[in-house]
Amino acid sequence: MSELAHSPLVEIENVEQRFGGSSGFLSPSQPLVKALNSVSLTINKGDSFCLVGESGCGKSTLARAVIGLNPPTAGHIKYQGNRIDNLSTRERQPYTRKMQMVFQNPYASLNPRMTVAQTLQEPLQIHFPTMSRAEIEAKVEEVMLSVGNDPSWLERYPHEFSGGQRQRISIARALMLDPEFIVADEPISALDVSIQAQVLNVMMEAQESRNLTYLFITHDLSVVEHFGNRVAVMYLGTVCELADTKNLFATPRHPYTQALLSAVPKMDGSGVNHVKMSGEVPTAMDLPSGCVFHTRCPYANDRCKREIPKLKDNGDTQTACFAVEEGRL
Amino acid sequence: MMPLFIRLIRSEMMEILQMDYVRFAWAKGLNPARVYFLHAFKNTLLPVVTVGGVQVGTMLAYTILTESVFQWPGMGFLFLEAVNRVDTPLIIAYIIVVGLIFVVTNTIVDLIYTWVNPTVKLVGQKS
Amino acid sequence: MALLEVKDLQVEFPLGRKTLKALHGVSFSLEKGERLGIVGESGAGKSVAAFSILNLLTRPGRISAGEVRFEGRDLSKLSADEMRQIRGNRISMIFQDPMMTLNPVLTIGTQMIECLKAHRDISDKEAKELAIARLRDVMIPSPEKRMDSYPHELSGGMRQRVVIAIALLTDPSIIIADEPTTALDVTIQAEIMSLMLDLCKTNNVGLILITHDLAVVSQVTEKMIVMYAGRIVEQGETQDIINNPKHPYTRGLIKALPQENLPGARLNQIRGSMPSLDAIPVGCAFNPRCDFADENCCKNLPELAGPIAHQAACTKIDTLPEFTAVGARK
Amino acid sequence: MNKMAVFLGSDFVYRFKKDKVALVSFSLVVTLILAALLAPVIAPHNPYDLTTIDIMDSELAPIWTDGDTDERFLLGTDPQGRDLLSTILYGMRISLVIGIFAVMLQAFLGVTIGLLSGYIGGRVDAFFMRLADIQLSLSTLMVAIITLAVFQAAFGAELYSELAIFMLVLVIGIAEWPQYARTVRASVLAEKHKEYVDAARVIGMAPKRIMLRHILPNTLSPILVISTIQVANAIISEAALSFLGLGMPVNKPSLGSLISSGFEFIFSGSWWITVIPSIVLIMLILSINLLGDWLRDVLNPKLYKD
């Protein structure tokens, strides 16, 4: 990763996200879901920032909040210092060009009724209406080649491609507007291992040639170890540990991160020996009080049940855990 | 009404027989009757019940037609007479009665639906 | 005579204009209490192999050739009724997505008791106690209460444990698990895998684990098969294949894993993609994606060669470069 | 041109040729529609030209029966002495015109409302869906009967008879838009959560364009499927209304009103006035419905397992 001066590109400050709970007159009231609880992160230029966590931990919700698909109910999101979470589509226009997204399901992220050419031309037609057809087609071809796609694909429909090929088309679409920041929501988890390597390589090459910054969402820790340079581990809408990849894998301090890393199946034939976590996985609807992990944490004491720990530096990584602060762990 | 249900149940069954839990039922070695009637059929009831509820309305409307064809002096025929004689109070009365019938039938349908489909809770029902 | 012997199994899907061949002659065997892993990417035919053992192929799939000998009887030739006595009783199955495997409108209790009643003529009370005992075996808290709850009231991990309990109800001799933990999170997957491992060992139950995850197979199974485009390309002792893969495809699969590469470096990818069933290349199906392929590979089909403990279907085995063992990097 | 070649070679056409029912019903529908459209050319007489109609010729039996027949009128005549065959052809044209235009109105209303309430959701969705539920539970026929009756009572029969076609199209159109709205809304809700819609929003596309360019094209197949069935339903509704005397006036009869005008005579011997148009009506509706069924099986992605 090019070690640029650490100028923050995207700042996430105390973002909260609530779903449901609204008891409209006609629509029945749904239970209140606390998807994100005051999340604060900073993504620097050139980073491959990875967000890791199990299903239901809010990593995709945070990604959608950052890109503006679901504005957060509280807190700010800043892009190069100015707030973007409260802008209308019109005001967001300059930022939309700089921020793009790649999605998880290759079979649903391309409009089945539009040819690859139409899908790729659309962003240009919207943002650069003055651009001539020839210029647009030239740009589309250039980006397709840069991502290693065969321009002959342009006239075909999405159902004629395999998962891996579609994901590469999806990446090409994200690169059409020459963005600086790309949110990738589990781009490879729906693909086979051999195809995952192809797509990851394409993303790495694009990052180097276009000086991109990635917010990479995944539940696969081995991909994080390979791809990311900074990692945030999330649990039930809260960031429990934040660190450079090397430190996190070398010296994980938060009990949940330790359990998560031990659960990853290793190939060295050492069999299944993982840290057992007691209790049942709570849902975001009945969020435990204090530290969200206290119901399953072997080191939890009554302080953990009452107060919500803040992210603090502990020498190796930043953790939100009283046991680490008090040296009990 | 009958053909509608036949077609609906057929398309639902074709879809549900491909679901994993039906294949799991076969994998458990259950006898075909149990798989078809208990596992598959109970799941097809869900859409059938909801569509059935709405059909009650159409049934009432067609009473007007059938009664006037066979000249039976039923509610529908009464309504038709009222319309021809522009007897507005009778028309209004008829509509209120019909409205009442719909409210009652739809509530019954909702109750049946929650009984058939446990995943749906009535608002305020203790699980 | 092994417990289960599959010989030259072929499966076809006649679909109107064209007939797709999903399995081109697959043979493997399983001893009592042995754990076999079947690895392959989507479309390799691993699930088809699993379902054809119990003759549960989705229409219009059917076994077109070969034998599935279980305790001496060829399952592919049995009548529906005879087959029913085996399914869920001697051989049981675990599906991939716990959300879909349990019937949403029936209670857990009903779905467990019916499986017992179908194979044992015991009273409802006895069946209920046996079911509760099994639920306790799979470490489900307060099993009595769980019997009357519906599937949607349980979490993914809990549901998969119920499915495992159902599979163990009738003390089968083999459990076929089709990607049992793919839909689960990594911490829950570790718990389910260790649970299945212990239960198989204590009850001496054979396990056929179908997955695309090499790491899970290396942790749980003793023997493994690697499948590609409807054929077995490599089979043998799991640790032997993981540490010293012979077939170029298996090597590519292992090297493509992020664990095996220096952080930040390009992953060594396998070019191209899995051929679809109606466009399988002539000769060795892997030749368009293989760096070592020559015209011989593009003409005739390589046979499985080598010692029983570790065979591979490739004529270039001895010319391949030395393979750095797993974990050498750490 | 290759789009046409692609279509002809596609599985859709392949399955069409193989399915006897689809072939028969499609050819039947095409012949009936052609017969209706070419009515002025084919029909031996013009039922609207009063000069040629002679009241004396009323209730003549069809040629092949032994009653008093007249070779000028193949299928006999109706109570006003009009040639039954040509009246049926003209009547079918009116029924088809009403059916198709009513469905177009339904489609326009239903698709717009379905699209809006599906995509926007919240209050808009709740309001339209409650409205649709009310109308559906009251059922389309009831709504039609009430509005037509009130219109006829308020504006008198003569004005009504000129505007009859227009009124019927309006009423059947307005009465049945919920069918479209619910179907479109269901598929919009399914498509809305798909990621290509999110991708469009991330590119900064205006909601209007997303709805028209992305979501609508993907809801076409369900719309196509129910359109065929809705045409059949519209024709049935029109026939029912005419039967109740609320539909087409006697001087410009549709199939429905033709059947109802011959109804009194069914017992007094001249059965053909009701029976023959009924057969034609049943053939028309049956073939359209069969075509619609076949379309549903072919286009329904869930059942279509390649």
PDB file of N, CA, C and O in Angstrom, chain C residues 15-56:
ATOM      1  N   LEU C  15     -32.761 -32.893 -20.329  1.00  0.00           N
ATOM      2  CA  LEU C  15     -33.511 -31.620 -20.292  1.00  0.00           C
ATOM      3  C   LEU C  15     -33.935 -31.277 -21.720  1.00  0.00           C
ATOM      4  O   LEU C  15     -33.180 -30.656 -22.461  1.00  0.00           O
ATOM      5  N   GLY C  16     -35.109 -31.756 -22.106  1.00  0.00           N
ATOM      6  CA  GLY C  16     -35.623 -31.366 -23.426  1.00  0.00           C
ATOM      7  C   GLY C  16     -34.576 -31.591 -24.503  1.00  0.00           C
ATOM      8  O   GLY C  16     -34.154 -32.717 -24.769  1.00  0.00           O
ATOM      9  N   ARG C  17     -34.051 -30.547 -25.033  1.00  0.00           N
ATOM     10  CA  ARG C  17     -33.210 -30.687 -26.242  1.00  0.00           C
ATOM     11  C   ARG C  17     -31.894 -31.377 -25.914  1.00  0.00           C
ATOM     12  O   ARG C  17     -31.339 -32.099 -26.732  1.00  0.00           O
ATOM     13  N   LYS C  18     -31.334 -31.106 -24.745  1.00  0.00           N
ATOM     14  CA  LYS C  18     -30.005 -31.697 -24.516  1.00  0.00           C
ATOM     15  C   LYS C  18     -30.001 -32.457 -23.182  1.00  0.00           C
ATOM     16  O   LYS C  18     -30.748 -32.131 -22.278  1.00  0.00           O
ATOM     17  N   THR C  19     -29.178 -33.501 -23.109  1.00  0.00           N
ATOM     18  CA  THR C  19     -29.062 -34.266 -21.848  1.00  0.00           C
ATOM     19  C   THR C  19     -27.736 -33.912 -21.208  1.00  0.00           C
ATOM     20  O   THR C  19     -26.683 -34.095 -21.822  1.00  0.00           O
ATOM     21  N   LEU C  20     -27.801 -33.372 -20.005  1.00  0.00           N
ATOM     22  CA  LEU C  20     -26.556 -32.960 -19.324  1.00  0.00           C
ATOM     23  C   LEU C  20     -26.048 -34.121 -18.474  1.00  0.00           C
ATOM     24  O   LEU C  20     -26.813 -34.747 -17.752  1.00  0.00           O
ATOM     25  N   LYS C  21     -24.737 -34.394 -18.547  1.00  0.00           N
ATOM     26  CA  LYS C  21     -24.152 -35.480 -17.747  1.00  0.00           C
ATOM     27  C   LYS C  21     -23.465 -34.833 -16.541  1.00  0.00           C
ATOM     28  O   LYS C  21     -22.499 -34.080 -16.690  1.00  0.00           O
ATOM     29  N   ALA C  22     -23.998 -35.086 -15.343  1.00  0.00           N
ATOM     30  CA  ALA C  22     -23.460 -34.414 -14.160  1.00  0.00           C
ATOM     31  C   ALA C  22     -22.324 -35.230 -13.550  1.00  0.00           C
ATOM     32  O   ALA C  22     -21.385 -34.689 -12.988  1.00  0.00           O
ATOM     33  N   LEU C  23     -22.403 -36.547 -13.619  1.00  0.00           N
ATOM     34  CA  LEU C  23     -21.313 -37.384 -13.057  1.00  0.00           C
ATOM     35  C   LEU C  23     -20.825 -38.338 -14.153  1.00  0.00           C
ATOM     36  O   LEU C  23     -21.620 -39.009 -14.781  1.00  0.00           O
ATOM     37  N   HIS C  24     -19.494 -38.378 -14.364  1.00  0.00           N
ATOM     38  CA  HIS C  24     -18.941 -39.205 -15.453  1.00  0.00           C
ATOM     39  C   HIS C  24     -18.228 -40.414 -14.858  1.00  0.00           C
ATOM     40  O   HIS C  24     -17.075 -40.670 -15.133  1.00  0.00           O
ATOM     41  N   GLY C  25     -18.836 -41.172 -13.947  1.00  0.00           N
ATOM     42  CA  GLY C  25     -18.160 -42.359 -13.425  1.00  0.00           C
ATOM     43  C   GLY C  25     -17.343 -42.018 -12.203  1.00  0.00           C
ATOM     44  O   GLY C  25     -16.164 -41.704 -12.287  1.00  0.00           O
ATOM     45  N   VAL C  26     -18.028 -42.002 -11.030  1.00  0.00           N
ATOM     46  CA  VAL C  26     -17.329 -41.648  -9.776  1.00  0.00           C
ATOM     47  C   VAL C  26     -17.294 -42.909  -8.911  1.00  0.00           C
ATOM     48  O   VAL C  26     -18.288 -43.617  -8.796  1.00  0.00           O
ATOM     49  N   SER C  27     -16.107 -43.224  -8.359  1.00  0.00           N
ATOM     50  CA  SER C  27     -16.028 -44.414  -7.477  1.00  0.00           C
ATOM     51  C   SER C  27     -15.319 -44.038  -6.190  1.00  0.00           C
ATOM     52  O   SER C  27     -14.258 -43.392  -6.229  1.00  0.00           O
ATOM     53  N   PHE C  28     -15.950 -44.399  -5.063  1.00  0.00           N
ATOM     54  CA  PHE C  28     -15.254 -44.221  -3.778  1.00  0.00           C
ATOM     55  C   PHE C  28     -15.875 -45.181  -2.776  1.00  0.00           C
ATOM     56  O   PHE C  28     -16.928 -45.777  -3.024  1.00  0.00           O
ATOM     57  N   SER C  29     -15.217 -45.344  -1.611  1.00  0.00           N
ATOM     58  CA  SER C  29     -15.793 -46.269  -0.623  1.00  0.00           C
ATOM     59  C   SER C  29     -15.638 -45.655   0.769  1.00  0.00           C
ATOM     60  O   SER C  29     -14.859 -44.720   0.963  1.00  0.00           O
ATOM     61  N   LEU C  30     -16.445 -46.198   1.704  1.00  0.00           N
ATOM     62  CA  LEU C  30     -16.424 -45.654   3.068  1.00  0.00           C
ATOM     63  C   LEU C  30     -16.504 -46.818   4.036  1.00  0.00           C
ATOM     64  O   LEU C  30     -17.368 -47.689   3.908  1.00  0.00           O
ATOM     65  N   GLU C  31     -15.545 -46.891   5.001  1.00  0.00           N
ATOM     66  CA  GLU C  31     -15.600 -47.950   6.024  1.00  0.00           C
ATOM     67  C   GLU C  31     -16.480 -47.489   7.180  1.00  0.00           C
ATOM     68  O   GLU C  31     -16.867 -46.326   7.262  1.00  0.00           O
ATOM     69  N   LYS C  32     -16.761 -48.404   8.104  1.00  0.00           N
ATOM     70  CA  LYS C  32     -17.585 -48.053   9.274  1.00  0.00           C
ATOM     71  C   LYS C  32     -16.843 -46.993  10.089  1.00  0.00           C
ATOM     72  O   LYS C  32     -15.644 -47.122  10.342  1.00  0.00           O
ATOM     73  N   GLY C  33     -17.529 -45.913  10.467  1.00  0.00           N
ATOM     74  CA  GLY C  33     -16.942 -44.927  11.376  1.00  0.00           C
ATOM     75  C   GLY C  33     -15.878 -44.061  10.713  1.00  0.00           C
ATOM     76  O   GLY C  33     -15.246 -43.242  11.373  1.00  0.00           O
ATOM     77  N   GLU C  34     -15.718 -44.218   9.375  1.00  0.00           N
ATOM     78  CA  GLU C  34     -14.672 -43.436   8.688  1.00  0.00           C
ATOM     79  C   GLU C  34     -15.262 -42.092   8.258  1.00  0.00           C
ATOM     80  O   GLU C  34     -16.458 -41.990   7.971  1.00  0.00           O
ATOM     81  N   ARG C  35     -14.390 -41.066   8.127  1.00  0.00           N
ATOM     82  CA  ARG C  35     -14.899 -39.736   7.711  1.00  0.00           C
ATOM     83  C   ARG C  35     -14.269 -39.373   6.366  1.00  0.00           C
ATOM     84  O   ARG C  35     -13.045 -39.283   6.236  1.00  0.00           O
ATOM     85  N   LEU C  36     -15.141 -39.177   5.363  1.00  0.00           N
ATOM     86  CA  LEU C  36     -14.678 -38.905   3.990  1.00  0.00           C
ATOM     87  C   LEU C  36     -15.095 -37.498   3.592  1.00  0.00           C
ATOM     88  O   LEU C  36     -16.253 -37.109   3.786  1.00  0.00           O
ATOM     89  N   GLY C  37     -14.157 -36.720   3.036  1.00  0.00           N
ATOM     90  CA  GLY C  37     -14.512 -35.368   2.576  1.00  0.00           C
ATOM     91  C   GLY C  37     -14.632 -35.352   1.061  1.00  0.00           C
ATOM     92  O   GLY C  37     -13.827 -36.003   0.373  1.00  0.00           O
ATOM     93  N   ILE C  38     -15.652 -34.685   0.529  1.00  0.00           N
ATOM     94  CA  ILE C  38     -15.755 -34.509  -0.926  1.00  0.00           C
ATOM     95  C   ILE C  38     -15.620 -33.018  -1.196  1.00  0.00           C
ATOM     96  O   ILE C  38     -16.451 -32.218  -0.744  1.00  0.00           O
ATOM     97  N   VAL C  39     -14.531 -32.637  -1.887  1.00  0.00           N
ATOM     98  CA  VAL C  39     -14.246 -31.211  -2.104  1.00  0.00           C
ATOM     99  C   VAL C  39     -14.384 -30.898  -3.583  1.00  0.00           C
ATOM    100  O   VAL C  39     -14.111 -31.754  -4.428  1.00  0.00           O
ATOM    101  N   GLY C  40     -14.826 -29.709  -3.870  1.00  0.00           N
ATOM    102  CA  GLY C  40     -14.927 -29.305  -5.278  1.00  0.00           C
ATOM    103  C   GLY C  40     -15.635 -27.969  -5.335  1.00  0.00           C
ATOM    104  O   GLY C  40     -16.287 -27.556  -4.370  1.00  0.00           O
ATOM    105  N   GLU C  41     -15.518 -27.327  -6.466  1.00  0.00           N
ATOM    106  CA  GLU C  41     -16.156 -26.002  -6.574  1.00  0.00           C
ATOM    107  C   GLU C  41     -17.587 -26.183  -7.044  1.00  0.00           C
ATOM    108  O   GLU C  41     -18.014 -27.284  -7.373  1.00  0.00           O
ATOM    109  N   SER C  42     -18.334 -25.093  -7.075  1.00  0.00           N
ATOM    110  CA  SER C  42     -19.757 -25.242  -7.453  1.00  0.00           C
ATOM    111  C   SER C  42     -19.805 -25.726  -8.899  1.00  0.00           C
ATOM    112  O   SER C  42     -19.053 -25.252  -9.754  1.00  0.00           O
ATOM    113  N   GLY C  43     -20.625 -26.730  -9.109  1.00  0.00           N
ATOM    114  CA  GLY C  43     -20.774 -27.280 -10.463  1.00  0.00           C
ATOM    115  C   GLY C  43     -19.878 -28.491 -10.689  1.00  0.00           C
ATOM    116  O   GLY C  43     -19.890 -29.105 -11.750  1.00  0.00           O
ATOM    117  N   ALA C  44     -19.095 -28.865  -9.645  1.00  0.00           N
ATOM    118  CA  ALA C  44     -18.198 -30.023  -9.839  1.00  0.00           C
ATOM    119  C   ALA C  44     -18.982 -31.322  -9.721  1.00  0.00           C
ATOM    120  O   ALA C  44     -18.522 -32.370 -10.137  1.00  0.00           O
ATOM    121  N   GLY C  45     -20.169 -31.289  -9.102  1.00  0.00           N
ATOM    122  CA  GLY C  45     -20.983 -32.492  -9.026  1.00  0.00           C
ATOM    123  C   GLY C  45     -20.932 -33.152  -7.662  1.00  0.00           C
ATOM    124  O   GLY C  45     -21.388 -34.274  -7.482  1.00  0.00           O
ATOM    125  N   LYS C  46     -20.386 -32.461  -6.647  1.00  0.00           N
ATOM    126  CA  LYS C  46     -20.254 -33.119  -5.343  1.00  0.00           C
ATOM    127  C   LYS C  46     -21.622 -33.333  -4.697  1.00  0.00           C
ATOM    128  O   LYS C  46     -21.892 -34.418  -4.163  1.00  0.00           O
ATOM    129  N   SER C  47     -22.517 -32.337  -4.810  1.00  0.00           N
ATOM    130  CA  SER C  47     -23.832 -32.545  -4.197  1.00  0.00           C
ATOM    131  C   SER C  47     -24.607 -33.619  -4.954  1.00  0.00           C
ATOM    132  O   SER C  47     -25.310 -34.441  -4.360  1.00  0.00           O
ATOM    133  N   VAL C  48     -24.420 -33.652  -6.277  1.00  0.00           N
ATOM    134  CA  VAL C  48     -25.124 -34.681  -7.066  1.00  0.00           C
ATOM    135  C   VAL C  48     -24.680 -36.064  -6.589  1.00  0.00           C
ATOM    136  O   VAL C  48     -25.493 -36.961  -6.380  1.00  0.00           O
ATOM    137  N   ALA C  49     -23.384 -36.213  -6.335  1.00  0.00           N
ATOM    138  CA  ALA C  49     -22.874 -37.513  -5.864  1.00  0.00           C
ATOM    139  C   ALA C  49     -23.553 -37.864  -4.543  1.00  0.00           C
ATOM    140  O   ALA C  49     -24.050 -38.982  -4.355  1.00  0.00           O
ATOM    141  N   ALA C  50     -23.658 -36.874  -3.651  1.00  0.00           N
ATOM    142  CA  ALA C  50     -24.246 -37.140  -2.324  1.00  0.00           C
ATOM    143  C   ALA C  50     -25.700 -37.556  -2.472  1.00  0.00           C
ATOM    144  O   ALA C  50     -26.127 -38.588  -1.955  1.00  0.00           O
ATOM    145  N   PHE C  51     -26.471 -36.757  -3.219  1.00  0.00           N
ATOM    146  CA  PHE C  51     -27.908 -37.036  -3.321  1.00  0.00           C
ATOM    147  C   PHE C  51     -28.155 -38.352  -4.057  1.00  0.00           C
ATOM    148  O   PHE C  51     -29.113 -39.067  -3.765  1.00  0.00           O
ATOM    149  N   SER C  52     -27.258 -38.723  -4.984  1.00  0.00           N
ATOM    150  CA  SER C  52     -27.563 -39.959  -5.736  1.00  0.00           C
ATOM    151  C   SER C  52     -27.376 -41.188  -4.845  1.00  0.00           C
ATOM    152  O   SER C  52     -27.993 -42.223  -5.092  1.00  0.00           O
ATOM    153  N   ILE C  53     -26.576 -41.080  -3.780  1.00  0.00           N
ATOM    154  CA  ILE C  53     -26.434 -42.239  -2.868  1.00  0.00           C
ATOM    155  C   ILE C  53     -27.806 -42.592  -2.314  1.00  0.00           C
ATOM    156  O   ILE C  53     -28.238 -43.753  -2.297  1.00  0.00           O
ATOM    157  N   LEU C  54     -28.566 -41.563  -1.913  1.00  0.00           N
ATOM    158  CA  LEU C  54     -29.892 -41.826  -1.326  1.00  0.00           C
ATOM    159  C   LEU C  54     -30.986 -41.761  -2.389  1.00  0.00           C
ATOM    160  O   LEU C  54     -32.167 -41.764  -2.061  1.00  0.00           O
ATOM    161  N   ASN C  55     -30.570 -41.662  -3.662  1.00  0.00           N
ATOM    162  CA  ASN C  55     -31.542 -41.602  -4.751  1.00  0.00           C
ATOM    163  C   ASN C  55     -32.524 -40.450  -4.554  1.00  0.00           C
ATOM    164  O   ASN C  55     -33.744 -40.610  -4.681  1.00  0.00           O
ATOM    165  N   LEU C  56     -31.989 -39.291  -4.186  1.00  0.00           N
ATOM    166  CA  LEU C  56     -32.841 -38.126  -3.911  1.00  0.00           C
ATOM    167  C   LEU C  56     -32.596 -37.044  -4.960  1.00  0.00           C
ATOM    168  O   LEU C  56     -32.746 -35.870  -4.683  1.00  0.00           O
TER     169      LEU C  56
END
